[in-house]
mmCIF file of C-alpha atoms in Angstrom:
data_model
loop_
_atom_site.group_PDB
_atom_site.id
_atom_site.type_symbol
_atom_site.label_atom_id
_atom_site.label_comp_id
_atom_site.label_asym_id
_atom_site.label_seq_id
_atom_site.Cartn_x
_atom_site.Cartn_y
_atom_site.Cartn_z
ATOM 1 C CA UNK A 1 34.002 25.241 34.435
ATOM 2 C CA UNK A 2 31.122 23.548 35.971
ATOM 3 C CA UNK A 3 29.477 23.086 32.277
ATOM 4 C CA UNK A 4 32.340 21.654 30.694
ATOM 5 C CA UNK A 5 32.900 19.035 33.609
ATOM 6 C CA UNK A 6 28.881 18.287 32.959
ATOM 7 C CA UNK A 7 30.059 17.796 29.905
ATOM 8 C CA UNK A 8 33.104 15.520 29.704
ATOM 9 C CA UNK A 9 31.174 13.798 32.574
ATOM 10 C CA UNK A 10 27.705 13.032 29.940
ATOM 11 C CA UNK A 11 30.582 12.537 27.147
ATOM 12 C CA UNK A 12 32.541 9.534 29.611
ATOM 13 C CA UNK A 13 29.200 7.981 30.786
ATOM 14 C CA UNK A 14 28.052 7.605 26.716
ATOM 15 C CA UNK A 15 31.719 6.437 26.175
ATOM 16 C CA UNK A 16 31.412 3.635 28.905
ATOM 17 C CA UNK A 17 27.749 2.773 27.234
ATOM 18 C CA UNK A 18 29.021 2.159 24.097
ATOM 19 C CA UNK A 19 32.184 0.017 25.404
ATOM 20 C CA UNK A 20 30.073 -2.088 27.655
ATOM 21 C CA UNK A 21 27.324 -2.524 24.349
ATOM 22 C CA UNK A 22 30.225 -3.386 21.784
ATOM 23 C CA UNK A 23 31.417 -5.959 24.353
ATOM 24 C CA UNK A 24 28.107 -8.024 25.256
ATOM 25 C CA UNK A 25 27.775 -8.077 21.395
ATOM 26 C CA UNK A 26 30.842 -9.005 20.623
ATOM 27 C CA UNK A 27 31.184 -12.302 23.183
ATOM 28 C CA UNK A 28 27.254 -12.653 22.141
ATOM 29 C CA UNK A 29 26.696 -12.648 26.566
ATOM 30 C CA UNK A 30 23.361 -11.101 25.621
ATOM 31 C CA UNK A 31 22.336 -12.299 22.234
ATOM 32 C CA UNK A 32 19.681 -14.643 23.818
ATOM 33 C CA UNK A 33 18.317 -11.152 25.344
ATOM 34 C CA UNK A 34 17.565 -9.445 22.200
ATOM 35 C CA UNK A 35 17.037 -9.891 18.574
ATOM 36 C CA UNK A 36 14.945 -11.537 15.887
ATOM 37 C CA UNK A 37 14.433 -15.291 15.878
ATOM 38 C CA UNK A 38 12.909 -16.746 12.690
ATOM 39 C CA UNK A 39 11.260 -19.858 12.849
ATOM 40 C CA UNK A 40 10.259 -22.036 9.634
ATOM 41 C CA UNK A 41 7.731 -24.325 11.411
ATOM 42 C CA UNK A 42 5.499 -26.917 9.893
ATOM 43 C CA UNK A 43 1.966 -25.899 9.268
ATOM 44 C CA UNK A 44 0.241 -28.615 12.233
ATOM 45 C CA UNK A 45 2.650 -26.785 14.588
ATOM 46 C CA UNK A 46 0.838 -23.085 14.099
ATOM 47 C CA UNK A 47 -1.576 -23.272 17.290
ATOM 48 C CA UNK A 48 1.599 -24.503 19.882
ATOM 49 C CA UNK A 49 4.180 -22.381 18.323
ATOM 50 C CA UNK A 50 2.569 -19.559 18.541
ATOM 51 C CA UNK A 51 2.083 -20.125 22.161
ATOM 52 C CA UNK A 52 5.660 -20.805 22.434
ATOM 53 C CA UNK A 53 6.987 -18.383 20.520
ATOM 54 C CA UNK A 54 5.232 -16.009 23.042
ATOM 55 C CA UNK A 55 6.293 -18.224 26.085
ATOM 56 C CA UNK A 56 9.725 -17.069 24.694
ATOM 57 C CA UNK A 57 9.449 -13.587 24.330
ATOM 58 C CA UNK A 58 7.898 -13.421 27.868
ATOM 59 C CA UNK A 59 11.329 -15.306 29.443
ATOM 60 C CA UNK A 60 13.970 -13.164 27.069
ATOM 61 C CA UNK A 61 12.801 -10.142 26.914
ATOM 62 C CA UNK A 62 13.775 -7.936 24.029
ATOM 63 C CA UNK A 63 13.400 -10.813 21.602
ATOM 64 C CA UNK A 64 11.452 -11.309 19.107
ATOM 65 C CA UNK A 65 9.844 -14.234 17.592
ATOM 66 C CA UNK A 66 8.718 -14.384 13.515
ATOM 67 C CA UNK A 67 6.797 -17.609 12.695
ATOM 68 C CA UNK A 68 6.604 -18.755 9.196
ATOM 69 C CA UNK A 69 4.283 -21.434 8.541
ATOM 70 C CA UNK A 70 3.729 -23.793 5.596
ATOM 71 C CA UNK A 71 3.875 -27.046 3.983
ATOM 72 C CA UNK A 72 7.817 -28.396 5.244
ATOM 73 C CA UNK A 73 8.288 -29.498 1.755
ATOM 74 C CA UNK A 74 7.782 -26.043 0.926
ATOM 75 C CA UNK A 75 9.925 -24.779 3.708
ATOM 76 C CA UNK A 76 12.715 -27.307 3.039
ATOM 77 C CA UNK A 77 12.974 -26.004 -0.403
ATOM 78 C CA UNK A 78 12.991 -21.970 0.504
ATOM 79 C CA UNK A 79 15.501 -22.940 2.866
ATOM 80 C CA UNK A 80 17.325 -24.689 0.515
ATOM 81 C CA UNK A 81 17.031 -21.656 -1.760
ATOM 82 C CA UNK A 82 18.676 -19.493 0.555
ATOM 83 C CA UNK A 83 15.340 -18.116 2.273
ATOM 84 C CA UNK A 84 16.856 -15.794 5.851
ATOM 85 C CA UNK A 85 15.757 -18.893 8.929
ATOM 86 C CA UNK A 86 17.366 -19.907 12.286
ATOM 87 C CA UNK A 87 15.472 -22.722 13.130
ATOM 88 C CA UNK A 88 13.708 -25.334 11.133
ATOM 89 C CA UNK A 89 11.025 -27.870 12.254
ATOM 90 C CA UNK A 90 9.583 -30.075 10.036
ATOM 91 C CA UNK A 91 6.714 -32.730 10.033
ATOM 92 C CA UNK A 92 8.438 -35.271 8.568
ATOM 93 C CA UNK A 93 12.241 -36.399 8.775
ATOM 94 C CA UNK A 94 11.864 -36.721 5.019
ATOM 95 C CA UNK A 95 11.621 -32.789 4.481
ATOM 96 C CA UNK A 96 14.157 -32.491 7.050
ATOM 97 C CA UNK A 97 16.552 -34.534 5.160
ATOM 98 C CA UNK A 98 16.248 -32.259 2.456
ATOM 99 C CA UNK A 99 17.854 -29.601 4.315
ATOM 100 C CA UNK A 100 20.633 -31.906 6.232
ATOM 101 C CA UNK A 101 21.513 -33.129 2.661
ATOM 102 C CA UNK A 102 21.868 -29.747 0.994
ATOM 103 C CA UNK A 103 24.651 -28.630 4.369
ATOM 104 C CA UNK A 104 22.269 -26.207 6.169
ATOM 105 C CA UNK A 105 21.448 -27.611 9.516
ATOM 106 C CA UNK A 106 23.956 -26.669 12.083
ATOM 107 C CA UNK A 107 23.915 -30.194 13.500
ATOM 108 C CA UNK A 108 22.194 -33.539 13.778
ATOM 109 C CA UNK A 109 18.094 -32.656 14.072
ATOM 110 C CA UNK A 110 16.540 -33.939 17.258
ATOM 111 C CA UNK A 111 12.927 -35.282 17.172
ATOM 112 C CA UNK A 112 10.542 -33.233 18.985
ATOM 113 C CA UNK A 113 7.286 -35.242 18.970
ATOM 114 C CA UNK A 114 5.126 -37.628 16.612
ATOM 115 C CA UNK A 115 1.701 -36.952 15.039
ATOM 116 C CA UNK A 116 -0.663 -39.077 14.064
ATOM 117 C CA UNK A 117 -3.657 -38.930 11.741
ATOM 118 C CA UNK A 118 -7.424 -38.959 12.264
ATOM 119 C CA UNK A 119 -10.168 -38.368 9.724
ATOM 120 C CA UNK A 120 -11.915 -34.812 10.076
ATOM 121 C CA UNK A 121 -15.391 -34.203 9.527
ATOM 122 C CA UNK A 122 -17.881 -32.028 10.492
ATOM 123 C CA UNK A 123 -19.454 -31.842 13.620
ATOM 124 C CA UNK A 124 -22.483 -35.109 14.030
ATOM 125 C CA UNK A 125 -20.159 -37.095 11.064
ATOM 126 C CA UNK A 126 -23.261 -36.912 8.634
ATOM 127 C CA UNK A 127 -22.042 -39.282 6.608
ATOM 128 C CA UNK A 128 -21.252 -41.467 9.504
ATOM 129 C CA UNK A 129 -17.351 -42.137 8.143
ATOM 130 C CA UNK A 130 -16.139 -45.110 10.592
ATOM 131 C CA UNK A 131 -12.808 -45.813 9.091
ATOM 132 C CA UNK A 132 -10.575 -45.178 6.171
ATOM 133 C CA UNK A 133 -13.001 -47.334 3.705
ATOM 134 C CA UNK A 134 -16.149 -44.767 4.185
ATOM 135 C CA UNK A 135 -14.073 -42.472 2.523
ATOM 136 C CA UNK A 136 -13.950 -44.746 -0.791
ATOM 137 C CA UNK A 137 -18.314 -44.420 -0.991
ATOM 138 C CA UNK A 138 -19.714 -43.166 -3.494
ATOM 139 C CA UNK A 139 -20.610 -39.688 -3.224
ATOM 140 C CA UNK A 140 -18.053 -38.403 -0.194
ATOM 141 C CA UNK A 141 -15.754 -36.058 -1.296
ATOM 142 C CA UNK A 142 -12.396 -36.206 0.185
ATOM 143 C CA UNK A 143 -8.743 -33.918 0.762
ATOM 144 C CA UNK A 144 -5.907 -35.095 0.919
ATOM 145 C CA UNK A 145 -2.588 -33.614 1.025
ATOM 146 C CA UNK A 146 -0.601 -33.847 -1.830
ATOM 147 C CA UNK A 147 1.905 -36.797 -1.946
ATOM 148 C CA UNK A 148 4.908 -34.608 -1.482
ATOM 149 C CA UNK A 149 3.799 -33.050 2.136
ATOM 150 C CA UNK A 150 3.989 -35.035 5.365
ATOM 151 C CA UNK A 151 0.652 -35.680 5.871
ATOM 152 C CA UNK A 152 0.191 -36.780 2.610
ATOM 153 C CA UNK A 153 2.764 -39.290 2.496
ATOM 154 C CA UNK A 154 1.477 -40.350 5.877
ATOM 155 C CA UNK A 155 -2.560 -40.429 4.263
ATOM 156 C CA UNK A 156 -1.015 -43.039 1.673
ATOM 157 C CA UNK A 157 0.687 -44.982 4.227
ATOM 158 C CA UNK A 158 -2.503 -45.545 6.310
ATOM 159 C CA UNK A 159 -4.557 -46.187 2.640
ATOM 160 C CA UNK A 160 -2.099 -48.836 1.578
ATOM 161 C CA UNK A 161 -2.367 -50.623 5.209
ATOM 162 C CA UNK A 162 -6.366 -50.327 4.879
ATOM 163 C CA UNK A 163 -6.080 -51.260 1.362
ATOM 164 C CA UNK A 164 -8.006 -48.420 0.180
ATOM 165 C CA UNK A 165 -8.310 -46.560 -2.872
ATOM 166 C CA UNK A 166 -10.064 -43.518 -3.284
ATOM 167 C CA UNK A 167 -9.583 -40.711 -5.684
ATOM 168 C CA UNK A 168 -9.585 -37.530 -3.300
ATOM 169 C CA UNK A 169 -11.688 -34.187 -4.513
ATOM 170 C CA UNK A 170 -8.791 -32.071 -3.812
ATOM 171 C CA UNK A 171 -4.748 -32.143 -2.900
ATOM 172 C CA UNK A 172 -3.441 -29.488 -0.574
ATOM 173 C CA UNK A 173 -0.145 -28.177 0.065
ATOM 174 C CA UNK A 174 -0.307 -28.381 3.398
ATOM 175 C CA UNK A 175 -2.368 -29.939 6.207
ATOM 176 C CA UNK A 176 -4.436 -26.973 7.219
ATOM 177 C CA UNK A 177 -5.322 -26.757 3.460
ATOM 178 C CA UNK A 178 -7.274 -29.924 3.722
ATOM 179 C CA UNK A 179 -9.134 -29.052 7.000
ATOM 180 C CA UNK A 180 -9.853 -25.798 5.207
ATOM 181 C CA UNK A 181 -11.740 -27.940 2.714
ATOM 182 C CA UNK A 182 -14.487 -29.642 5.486
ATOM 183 C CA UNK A 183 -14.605 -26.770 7.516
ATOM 184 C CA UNK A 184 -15.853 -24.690 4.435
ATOM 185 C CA UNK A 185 -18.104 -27.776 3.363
ATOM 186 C CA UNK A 186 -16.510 -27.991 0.333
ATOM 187 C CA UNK A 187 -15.645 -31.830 1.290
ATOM 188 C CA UNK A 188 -16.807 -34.652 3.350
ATOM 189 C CA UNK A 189 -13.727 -35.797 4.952
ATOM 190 C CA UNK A 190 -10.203 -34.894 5.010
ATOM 191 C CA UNK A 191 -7.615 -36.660 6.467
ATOM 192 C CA UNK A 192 -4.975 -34.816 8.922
ATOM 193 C CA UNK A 193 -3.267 -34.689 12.089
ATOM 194 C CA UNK A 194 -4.694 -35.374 15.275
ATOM 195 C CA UNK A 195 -3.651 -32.052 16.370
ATOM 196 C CA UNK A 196 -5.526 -29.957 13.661
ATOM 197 C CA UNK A 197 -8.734 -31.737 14.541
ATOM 198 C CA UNK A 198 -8.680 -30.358 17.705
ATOM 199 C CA UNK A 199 -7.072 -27.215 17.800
ATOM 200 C CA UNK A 200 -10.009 -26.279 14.871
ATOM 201 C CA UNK A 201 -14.504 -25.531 15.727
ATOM 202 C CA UNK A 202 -17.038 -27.437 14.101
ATOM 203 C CA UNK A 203 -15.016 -30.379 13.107
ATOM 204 C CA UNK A 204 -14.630 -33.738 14.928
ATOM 205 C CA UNK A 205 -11.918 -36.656 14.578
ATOM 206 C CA UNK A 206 -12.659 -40.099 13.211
ATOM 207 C CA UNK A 207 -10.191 -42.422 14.652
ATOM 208 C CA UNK A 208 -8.829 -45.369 12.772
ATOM 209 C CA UNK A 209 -6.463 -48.480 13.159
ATOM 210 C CA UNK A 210 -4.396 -47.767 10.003
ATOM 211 C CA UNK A 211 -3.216 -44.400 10.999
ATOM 212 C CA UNK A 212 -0.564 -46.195 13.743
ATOM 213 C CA UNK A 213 1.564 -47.171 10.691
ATOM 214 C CA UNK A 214 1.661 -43.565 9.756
ATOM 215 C CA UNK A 215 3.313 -41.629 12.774
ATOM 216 C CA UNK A 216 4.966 -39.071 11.656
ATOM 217 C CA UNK A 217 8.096 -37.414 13.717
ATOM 218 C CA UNK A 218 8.429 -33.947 13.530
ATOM 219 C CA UNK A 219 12.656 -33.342 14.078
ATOM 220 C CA UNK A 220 13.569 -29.694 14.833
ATOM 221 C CA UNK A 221 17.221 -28.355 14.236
ATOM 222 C CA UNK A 222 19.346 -24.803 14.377
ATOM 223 C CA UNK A 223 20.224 -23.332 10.630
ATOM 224 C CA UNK A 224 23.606 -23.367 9.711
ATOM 225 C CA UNK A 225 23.400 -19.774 8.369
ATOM 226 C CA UNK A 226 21.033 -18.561 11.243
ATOM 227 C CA UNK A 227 21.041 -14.941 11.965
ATOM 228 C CA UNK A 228 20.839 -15.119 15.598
ATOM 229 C CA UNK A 229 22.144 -18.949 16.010
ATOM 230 C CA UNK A 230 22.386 -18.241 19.944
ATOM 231 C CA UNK A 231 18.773 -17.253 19.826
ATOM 232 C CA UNK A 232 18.163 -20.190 17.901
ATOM 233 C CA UNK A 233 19.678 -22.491 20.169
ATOM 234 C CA UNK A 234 17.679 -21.119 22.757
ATOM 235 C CA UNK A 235 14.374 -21.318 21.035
ATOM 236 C CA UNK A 236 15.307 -25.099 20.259
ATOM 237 C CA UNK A 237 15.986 -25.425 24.295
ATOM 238 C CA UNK A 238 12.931 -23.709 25.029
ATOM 239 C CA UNK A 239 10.386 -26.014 22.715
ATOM 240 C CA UNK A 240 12.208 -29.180 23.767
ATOM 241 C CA UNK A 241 11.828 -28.582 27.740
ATOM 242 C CA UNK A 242 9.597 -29.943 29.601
ATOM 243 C CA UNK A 243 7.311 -26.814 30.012
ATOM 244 C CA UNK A 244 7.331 -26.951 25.940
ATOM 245 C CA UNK A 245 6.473 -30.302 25.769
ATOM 246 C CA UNK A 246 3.958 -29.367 27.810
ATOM 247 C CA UNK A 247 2.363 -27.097 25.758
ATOM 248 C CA UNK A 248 2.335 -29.615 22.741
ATOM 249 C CA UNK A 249 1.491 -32.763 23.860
ATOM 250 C CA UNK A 250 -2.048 -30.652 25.649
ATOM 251 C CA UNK A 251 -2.557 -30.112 21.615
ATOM 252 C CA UNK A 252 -2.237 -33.658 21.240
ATOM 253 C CA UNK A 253 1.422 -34.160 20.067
ATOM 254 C CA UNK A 254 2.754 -37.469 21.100
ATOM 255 C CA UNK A 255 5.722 -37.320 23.293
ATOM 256 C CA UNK A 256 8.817 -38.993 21.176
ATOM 257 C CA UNK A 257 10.025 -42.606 22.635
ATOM 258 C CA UNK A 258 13.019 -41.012 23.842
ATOM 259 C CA UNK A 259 10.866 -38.648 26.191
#
């Protein structure tokens, strides 16, 4: 007797488990607590997301965080594509658009913060670049992004203000691409965001006038076919708080004029 009431007992207590399991995922009470989040995120935002994806792991435990970094143009098209995301942030509101237009943002974007771009070069500036028409010399190699990134279309802005015209060494798909290029010596200059400059060794930022007509905001939104939209949501909450903003404006993210 006593072993079957140890029994039915162990069999009611796994029942119970089960019920009270099937209901917090049901009602989605504890999706925030658990699961996969997968964030598309634009390649200038590797260094803070990363942080922050590991801020939010450490406040919701049981969830995890998968970063996928790139160009957004590239992003915007694999999620366009049908590429598995819940949350999107992109360097531009141009690539965003891309994926508001094709019906897979779950509402309207919000702007998280605004980049700006600086010349890199290596450490000393040896070939003592001063502005945007140093890079036009003869003899400096340059990298650019190519026209269809962010910080590409920003790097023509700034050349068109500075009336500037320079035929670059290299394009790269994305920004840390082009900072690739000095930091290898494989260029003299490259220009990127703020951001990159000083998140990377060996490289300092060259400063110029022109780059204030080439801000770029960076809007961030939930997927419409996100996995885990409540985890989504509350990755979106957590990047956008203050302690988030935080984190990305010490990497030299501009707060956005709403902030």
């Amino acid at each position: 007797m006593t072993a079957r009431w140890i029994r039915a007992a162990l069999a009611g207590v796994a029942a119970l488990s089960l019920a009270l399991t099937g209901c917090g995922a049901g009602d989605g009470s504890t999706a925030e607590q658990g699961g996969t989040v997968t964030v598309f995120a634009a390649a200038s935002l590797t260094e803070t997301f990363t942080k922050l994806g590991r801020d939010f792991e450490a406040a919701h435990p049981g969830t995890r965080v998968v970063l996928n970094f790139a160009g957004s143009s590239t992003l915007a098209t694999q999620i366009t594509q049908g590429a598995p995301a819940d949350v999107f942030a992109a360097a531009s509101p141009a690539t965003m658009k891309t994926v508001t237009d094709a019906g897979d943002a779950a509402g309207p974007p919000a702007v998280l913060v605004r980049n700006q771009l600086v010349i890199a070069v290596p450490q000393g500036n040896p070939d003592r670049v001063g502005g945007l028409a140093d890079l036009a010399r003869p003899g400096v190699k340059v990298a650019l992004c190519a026209a269809q990134v962010p910080c590409g279309t920003a790097a023509k802005s700034a050349l068109d203000a500075a009336g500037v015209r320079l035929t670059p060494a290299t394009l790269e798909q994305d920004v840390k691409g082009a900072l690739a290029k000095v930091k290898l010596g494989e260029v003299d200059a490259a220009l990127v965001y703020r951001t990159d400059v000083r998140a990377a060794a060996g490289l300092a930022a060259v400063e110029f006038p022109e780059s204030a007509r080439a801000v770029n905001d960076y809007p961030i939104v939930v997927l419409k076919h996100a996995g885990n939209p409540d985890g989504a949501r509350a990755f979106v909450d957590h990047v956008r708080s203050d302690a988030g903003l935080t984190v990305l404006t010490a990497a030299g993210f501009q707060a956005p004029p709403s902030r």
